[in-house]
Short mmCIF file of C-alpha atoms in Angstrom, two decimals:
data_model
loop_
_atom_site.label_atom_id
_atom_site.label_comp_id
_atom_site.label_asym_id
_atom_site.label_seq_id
_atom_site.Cartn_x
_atom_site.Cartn_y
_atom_site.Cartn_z
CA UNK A 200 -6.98 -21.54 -3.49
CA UNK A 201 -6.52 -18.52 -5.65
CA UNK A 202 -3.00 -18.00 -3.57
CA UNK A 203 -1.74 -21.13 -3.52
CA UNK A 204 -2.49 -21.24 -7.30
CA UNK A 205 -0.40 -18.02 -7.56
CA UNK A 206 2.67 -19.45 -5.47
CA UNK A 207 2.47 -22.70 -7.80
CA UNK A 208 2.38 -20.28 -11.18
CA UNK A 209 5.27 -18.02 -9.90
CA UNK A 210 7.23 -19.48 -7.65
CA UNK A 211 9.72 -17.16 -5.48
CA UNK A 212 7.99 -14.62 -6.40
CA UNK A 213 6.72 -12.98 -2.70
CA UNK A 214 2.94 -12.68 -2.31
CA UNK A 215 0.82 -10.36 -0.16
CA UNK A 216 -3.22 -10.51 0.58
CA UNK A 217 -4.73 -7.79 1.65
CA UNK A 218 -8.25 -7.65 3.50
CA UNK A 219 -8.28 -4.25 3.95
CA UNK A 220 -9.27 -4.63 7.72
CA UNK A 221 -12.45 -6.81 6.77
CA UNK A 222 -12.17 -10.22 8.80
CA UNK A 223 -13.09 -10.75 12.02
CA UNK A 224 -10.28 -11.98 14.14
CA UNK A 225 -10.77 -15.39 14.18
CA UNK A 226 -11.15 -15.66 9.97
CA UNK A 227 -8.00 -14.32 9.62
CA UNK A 228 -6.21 -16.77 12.26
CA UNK A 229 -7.84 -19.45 10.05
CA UNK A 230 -6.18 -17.54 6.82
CA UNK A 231 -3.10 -17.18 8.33
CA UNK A 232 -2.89 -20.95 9.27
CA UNK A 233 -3.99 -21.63 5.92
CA UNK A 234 -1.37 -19.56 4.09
CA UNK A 235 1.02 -20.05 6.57
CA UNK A 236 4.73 -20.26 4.57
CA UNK A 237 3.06 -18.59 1.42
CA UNK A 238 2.61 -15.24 2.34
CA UNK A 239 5.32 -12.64 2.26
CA UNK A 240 2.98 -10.87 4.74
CA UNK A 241 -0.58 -10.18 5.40
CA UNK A 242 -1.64 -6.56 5.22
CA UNK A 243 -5.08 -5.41 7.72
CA UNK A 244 -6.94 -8.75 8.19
CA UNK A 245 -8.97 -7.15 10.41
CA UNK A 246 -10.03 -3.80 11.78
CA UNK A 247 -7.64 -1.81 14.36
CA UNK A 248 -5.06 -2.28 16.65
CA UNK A 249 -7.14 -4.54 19.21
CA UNK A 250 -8.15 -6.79 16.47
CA UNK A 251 -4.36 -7.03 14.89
CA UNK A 252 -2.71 -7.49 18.01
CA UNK A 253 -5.26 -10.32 18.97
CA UNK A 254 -3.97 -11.48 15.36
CA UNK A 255 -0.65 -11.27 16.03
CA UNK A 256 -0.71 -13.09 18.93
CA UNK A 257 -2.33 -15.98 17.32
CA UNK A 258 0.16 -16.66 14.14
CA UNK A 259 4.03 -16.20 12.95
CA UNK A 260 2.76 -15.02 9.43
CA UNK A 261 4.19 -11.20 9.35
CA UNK A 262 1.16 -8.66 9.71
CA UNK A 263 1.68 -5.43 7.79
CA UNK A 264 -0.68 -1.80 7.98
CA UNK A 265 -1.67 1.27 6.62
CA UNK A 266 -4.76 1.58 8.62
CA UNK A 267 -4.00 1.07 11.93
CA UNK A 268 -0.66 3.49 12.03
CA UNK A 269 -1.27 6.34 9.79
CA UNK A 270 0.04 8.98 12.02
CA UNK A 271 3.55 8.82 14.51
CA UNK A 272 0.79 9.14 17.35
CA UNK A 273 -0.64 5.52 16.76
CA UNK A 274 3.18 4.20 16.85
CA UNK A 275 3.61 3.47 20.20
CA UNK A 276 0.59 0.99 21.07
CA UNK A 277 1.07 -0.87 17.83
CA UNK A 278 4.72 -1.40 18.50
CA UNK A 279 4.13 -2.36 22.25
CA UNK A 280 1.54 -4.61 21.52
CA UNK A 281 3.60 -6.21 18.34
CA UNK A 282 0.74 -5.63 16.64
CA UNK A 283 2.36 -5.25 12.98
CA UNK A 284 5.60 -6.19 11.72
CA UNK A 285 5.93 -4.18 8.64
CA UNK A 286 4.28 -0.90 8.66
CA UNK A 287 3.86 0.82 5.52
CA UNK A 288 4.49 4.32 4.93
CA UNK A 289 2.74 7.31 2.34
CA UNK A 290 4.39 9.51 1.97
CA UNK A 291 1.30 12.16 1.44
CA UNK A 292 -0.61 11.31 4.00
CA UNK A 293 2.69 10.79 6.67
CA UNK A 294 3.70 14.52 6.18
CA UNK A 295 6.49 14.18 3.21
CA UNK A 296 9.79 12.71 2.64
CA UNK A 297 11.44 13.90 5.39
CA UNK A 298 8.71 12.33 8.11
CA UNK A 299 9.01 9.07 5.81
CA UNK A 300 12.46 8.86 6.94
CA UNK A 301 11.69 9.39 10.57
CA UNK A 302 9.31 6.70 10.33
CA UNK A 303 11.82 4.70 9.08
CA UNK A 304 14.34 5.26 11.44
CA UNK A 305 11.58 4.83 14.11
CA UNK A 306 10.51 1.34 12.66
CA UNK A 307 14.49 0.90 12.19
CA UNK A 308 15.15 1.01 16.24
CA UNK A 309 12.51 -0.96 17.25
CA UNK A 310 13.22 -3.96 14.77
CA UNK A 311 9.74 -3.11 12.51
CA UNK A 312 9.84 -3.37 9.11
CA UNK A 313 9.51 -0.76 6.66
CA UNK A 314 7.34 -0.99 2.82
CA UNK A 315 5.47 1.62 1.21
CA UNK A 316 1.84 2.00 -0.01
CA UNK A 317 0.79 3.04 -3.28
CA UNK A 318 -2.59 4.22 -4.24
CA UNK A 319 -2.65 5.40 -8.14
CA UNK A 320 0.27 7.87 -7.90
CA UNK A 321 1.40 9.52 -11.35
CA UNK A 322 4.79 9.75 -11.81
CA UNK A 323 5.41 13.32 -9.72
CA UNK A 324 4.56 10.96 -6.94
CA UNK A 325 6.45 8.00 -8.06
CA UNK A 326 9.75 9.55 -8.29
CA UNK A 327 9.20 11.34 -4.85
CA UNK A 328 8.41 7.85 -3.13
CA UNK A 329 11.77 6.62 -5.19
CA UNK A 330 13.45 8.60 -4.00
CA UNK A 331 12.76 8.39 -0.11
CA UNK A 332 12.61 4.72 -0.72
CA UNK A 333 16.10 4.99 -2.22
CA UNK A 334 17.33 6.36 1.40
CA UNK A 335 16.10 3.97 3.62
CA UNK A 336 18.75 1.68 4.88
CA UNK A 337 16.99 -1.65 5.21
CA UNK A 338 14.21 -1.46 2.75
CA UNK A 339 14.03 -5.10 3.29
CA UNK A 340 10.58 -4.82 1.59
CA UNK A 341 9.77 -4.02 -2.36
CA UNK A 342 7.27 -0.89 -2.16
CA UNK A 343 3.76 -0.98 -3.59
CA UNK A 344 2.84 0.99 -6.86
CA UNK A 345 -0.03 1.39 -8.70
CA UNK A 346 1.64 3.15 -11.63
CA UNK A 347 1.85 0.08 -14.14
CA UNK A 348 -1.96 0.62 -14.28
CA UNK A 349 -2.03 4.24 -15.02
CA UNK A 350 -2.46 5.24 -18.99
CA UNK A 351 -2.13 8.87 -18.27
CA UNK A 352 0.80 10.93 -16.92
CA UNK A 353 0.95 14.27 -15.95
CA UNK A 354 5.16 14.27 -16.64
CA UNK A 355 6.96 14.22 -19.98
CA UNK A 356 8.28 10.45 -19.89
CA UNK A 357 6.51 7.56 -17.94
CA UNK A 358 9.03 5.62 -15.48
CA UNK A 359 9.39 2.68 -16.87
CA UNK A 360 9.44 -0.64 -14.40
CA UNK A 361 12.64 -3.35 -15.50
CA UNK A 362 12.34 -6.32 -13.28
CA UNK A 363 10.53 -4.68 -10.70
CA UNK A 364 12.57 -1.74 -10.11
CA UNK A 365 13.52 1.74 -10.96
CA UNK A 366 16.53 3.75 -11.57
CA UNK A 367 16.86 6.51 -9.12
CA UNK A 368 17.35 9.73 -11.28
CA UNK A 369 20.34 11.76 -11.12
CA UNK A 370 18.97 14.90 -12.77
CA UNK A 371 17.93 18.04 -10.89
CA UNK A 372 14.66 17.90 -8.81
CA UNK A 373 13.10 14.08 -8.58
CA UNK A 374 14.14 14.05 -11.25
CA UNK A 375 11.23 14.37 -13.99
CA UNK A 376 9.40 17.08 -16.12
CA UNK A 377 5.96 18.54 -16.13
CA UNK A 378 4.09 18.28 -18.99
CA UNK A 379 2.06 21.84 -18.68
CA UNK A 380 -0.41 20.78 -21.75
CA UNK A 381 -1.40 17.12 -20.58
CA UNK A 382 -1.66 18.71 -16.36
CA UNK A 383 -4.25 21.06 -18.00
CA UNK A 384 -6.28 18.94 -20.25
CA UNK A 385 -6.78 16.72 -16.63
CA UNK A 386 -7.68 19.73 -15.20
CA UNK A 387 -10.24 20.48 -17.13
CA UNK A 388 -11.18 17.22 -17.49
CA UNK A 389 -11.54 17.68 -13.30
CA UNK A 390 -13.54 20.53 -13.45
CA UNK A 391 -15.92 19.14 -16.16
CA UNK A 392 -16.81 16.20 -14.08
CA UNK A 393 -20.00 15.85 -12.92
CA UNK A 394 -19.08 13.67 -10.14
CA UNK A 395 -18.59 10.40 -11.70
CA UNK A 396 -14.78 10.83 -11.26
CA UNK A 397 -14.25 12.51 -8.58
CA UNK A 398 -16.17 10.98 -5.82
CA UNK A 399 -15.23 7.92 -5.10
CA UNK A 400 -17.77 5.31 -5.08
CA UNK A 401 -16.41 1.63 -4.70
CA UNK A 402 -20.26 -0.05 -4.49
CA UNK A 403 -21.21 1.38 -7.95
CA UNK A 404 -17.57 0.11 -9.73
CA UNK A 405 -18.66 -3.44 -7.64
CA UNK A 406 -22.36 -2.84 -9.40
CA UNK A 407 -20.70 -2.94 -12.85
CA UNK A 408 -19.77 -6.83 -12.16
CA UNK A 409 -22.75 -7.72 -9.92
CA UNK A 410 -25.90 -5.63 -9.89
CA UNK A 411 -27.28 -6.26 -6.85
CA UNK A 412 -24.26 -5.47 -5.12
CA UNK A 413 -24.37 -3.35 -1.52
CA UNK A 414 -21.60 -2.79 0.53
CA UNK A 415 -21.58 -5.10 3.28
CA UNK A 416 -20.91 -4.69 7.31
CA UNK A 417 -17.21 -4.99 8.45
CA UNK A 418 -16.46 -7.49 9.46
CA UNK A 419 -17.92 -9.04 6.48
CA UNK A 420 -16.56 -12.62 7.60
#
């Protein structure tokens, strides 16, 4: 319900749901059927490359991962057993702009799309994922960012979003400037912590909502 009312409030506008790999197979073939012509794509309904290829098999809405390829080693089953359509890329945790693009030109050959995930970069990290994204050919997908939802930057002018996009900078570097005073006070602020920060701890921030909250098996449904 929550989706459709999304499609009805902003219509065009491409929507994505994303379980993070905690439905069991045959809840997210019900999703699926249910959402079927409303979903851009559907990022990890379920757990692993078994369970998304069992998926895939089942419905025509486009399944898209970070979890079940992470590394060019995982590439081959997933893309034998079509089981994802979009895969999206990091590009921390896939080795740096340069492996980005041979992930893309691997997804490129084999006809898989190509996005990229986003998980509370500041903007050193922004402009770096700009601009890799801004060399991919057929970025036929608009890349994730958390960055509207940071307050606090560790450069000397926040990229600023306009209509969903950003300008790739033309100055030296990627293209932004270090502010020295504001990366130390977060430093500090890093070593001070007693934990509460830097550990995270999803089952506590759920506890702050619902008190009685414990993290459930996966599959939860």
């Amino acid at each position: 319900a929550a989706i459709r009312a999304l499609a009805e409030a902003f219509p065009g506008s491409p929507l994505r749901l994303d379980p993070n790999g905690a439905w069991s197979v045959p809840t997210s073939l019900y999703v699926a059927e249910q959402l079927k012509g409303v979903l851009e794509y559907l990022e990890d309904p379920t757990s692993g490359t078994d369970g998304m290829a069992a998926v895939a098999a089942g419905t025509d809405v486009p399944l898209a991962t970070n979890m079940c390829v992470t590394t060019l080693a995982e590439v081959p089953e997933a893309f034998a057993r079509d089981a994802v359509r979009i895969v999206l890329s990091d590009h921390h945790y896939w080795g740096g702009l340069h492996r980005t693009r041979e992930l893309a030109g691997i997804c490129r050959t084999f006809g898989v799309g190509l996005s990229m995930h986003s998980n509370t970069h500041l903007g050193i990290s922004l402009a770096a994922m700009t601009h890799v994204a801004a060399t991919v050919p057929d970025l036929a997908y608009a890349c994730d960012s958390h960055y509207p939802w940071q307050t606090e930057d560790v450069i000397t002018e926040r990229r600023t979003f306009t209509g969903g996009r950003l300008t790739v900078s033309d100055a030296p570097g990627l293209g932004v400037d270090l502010d020295r005073d504001r990366l130390a006070a977060l430093h500090r602020r890093w070593l001070e912590d007693d934990g509460t920060h830097r550990e995270r701890d999803d089952a506590a921030a759920m506890r702050v909502a619902d008190p009685d909250w414990t993290t459930p098996a996966v599959p939860r449904w």
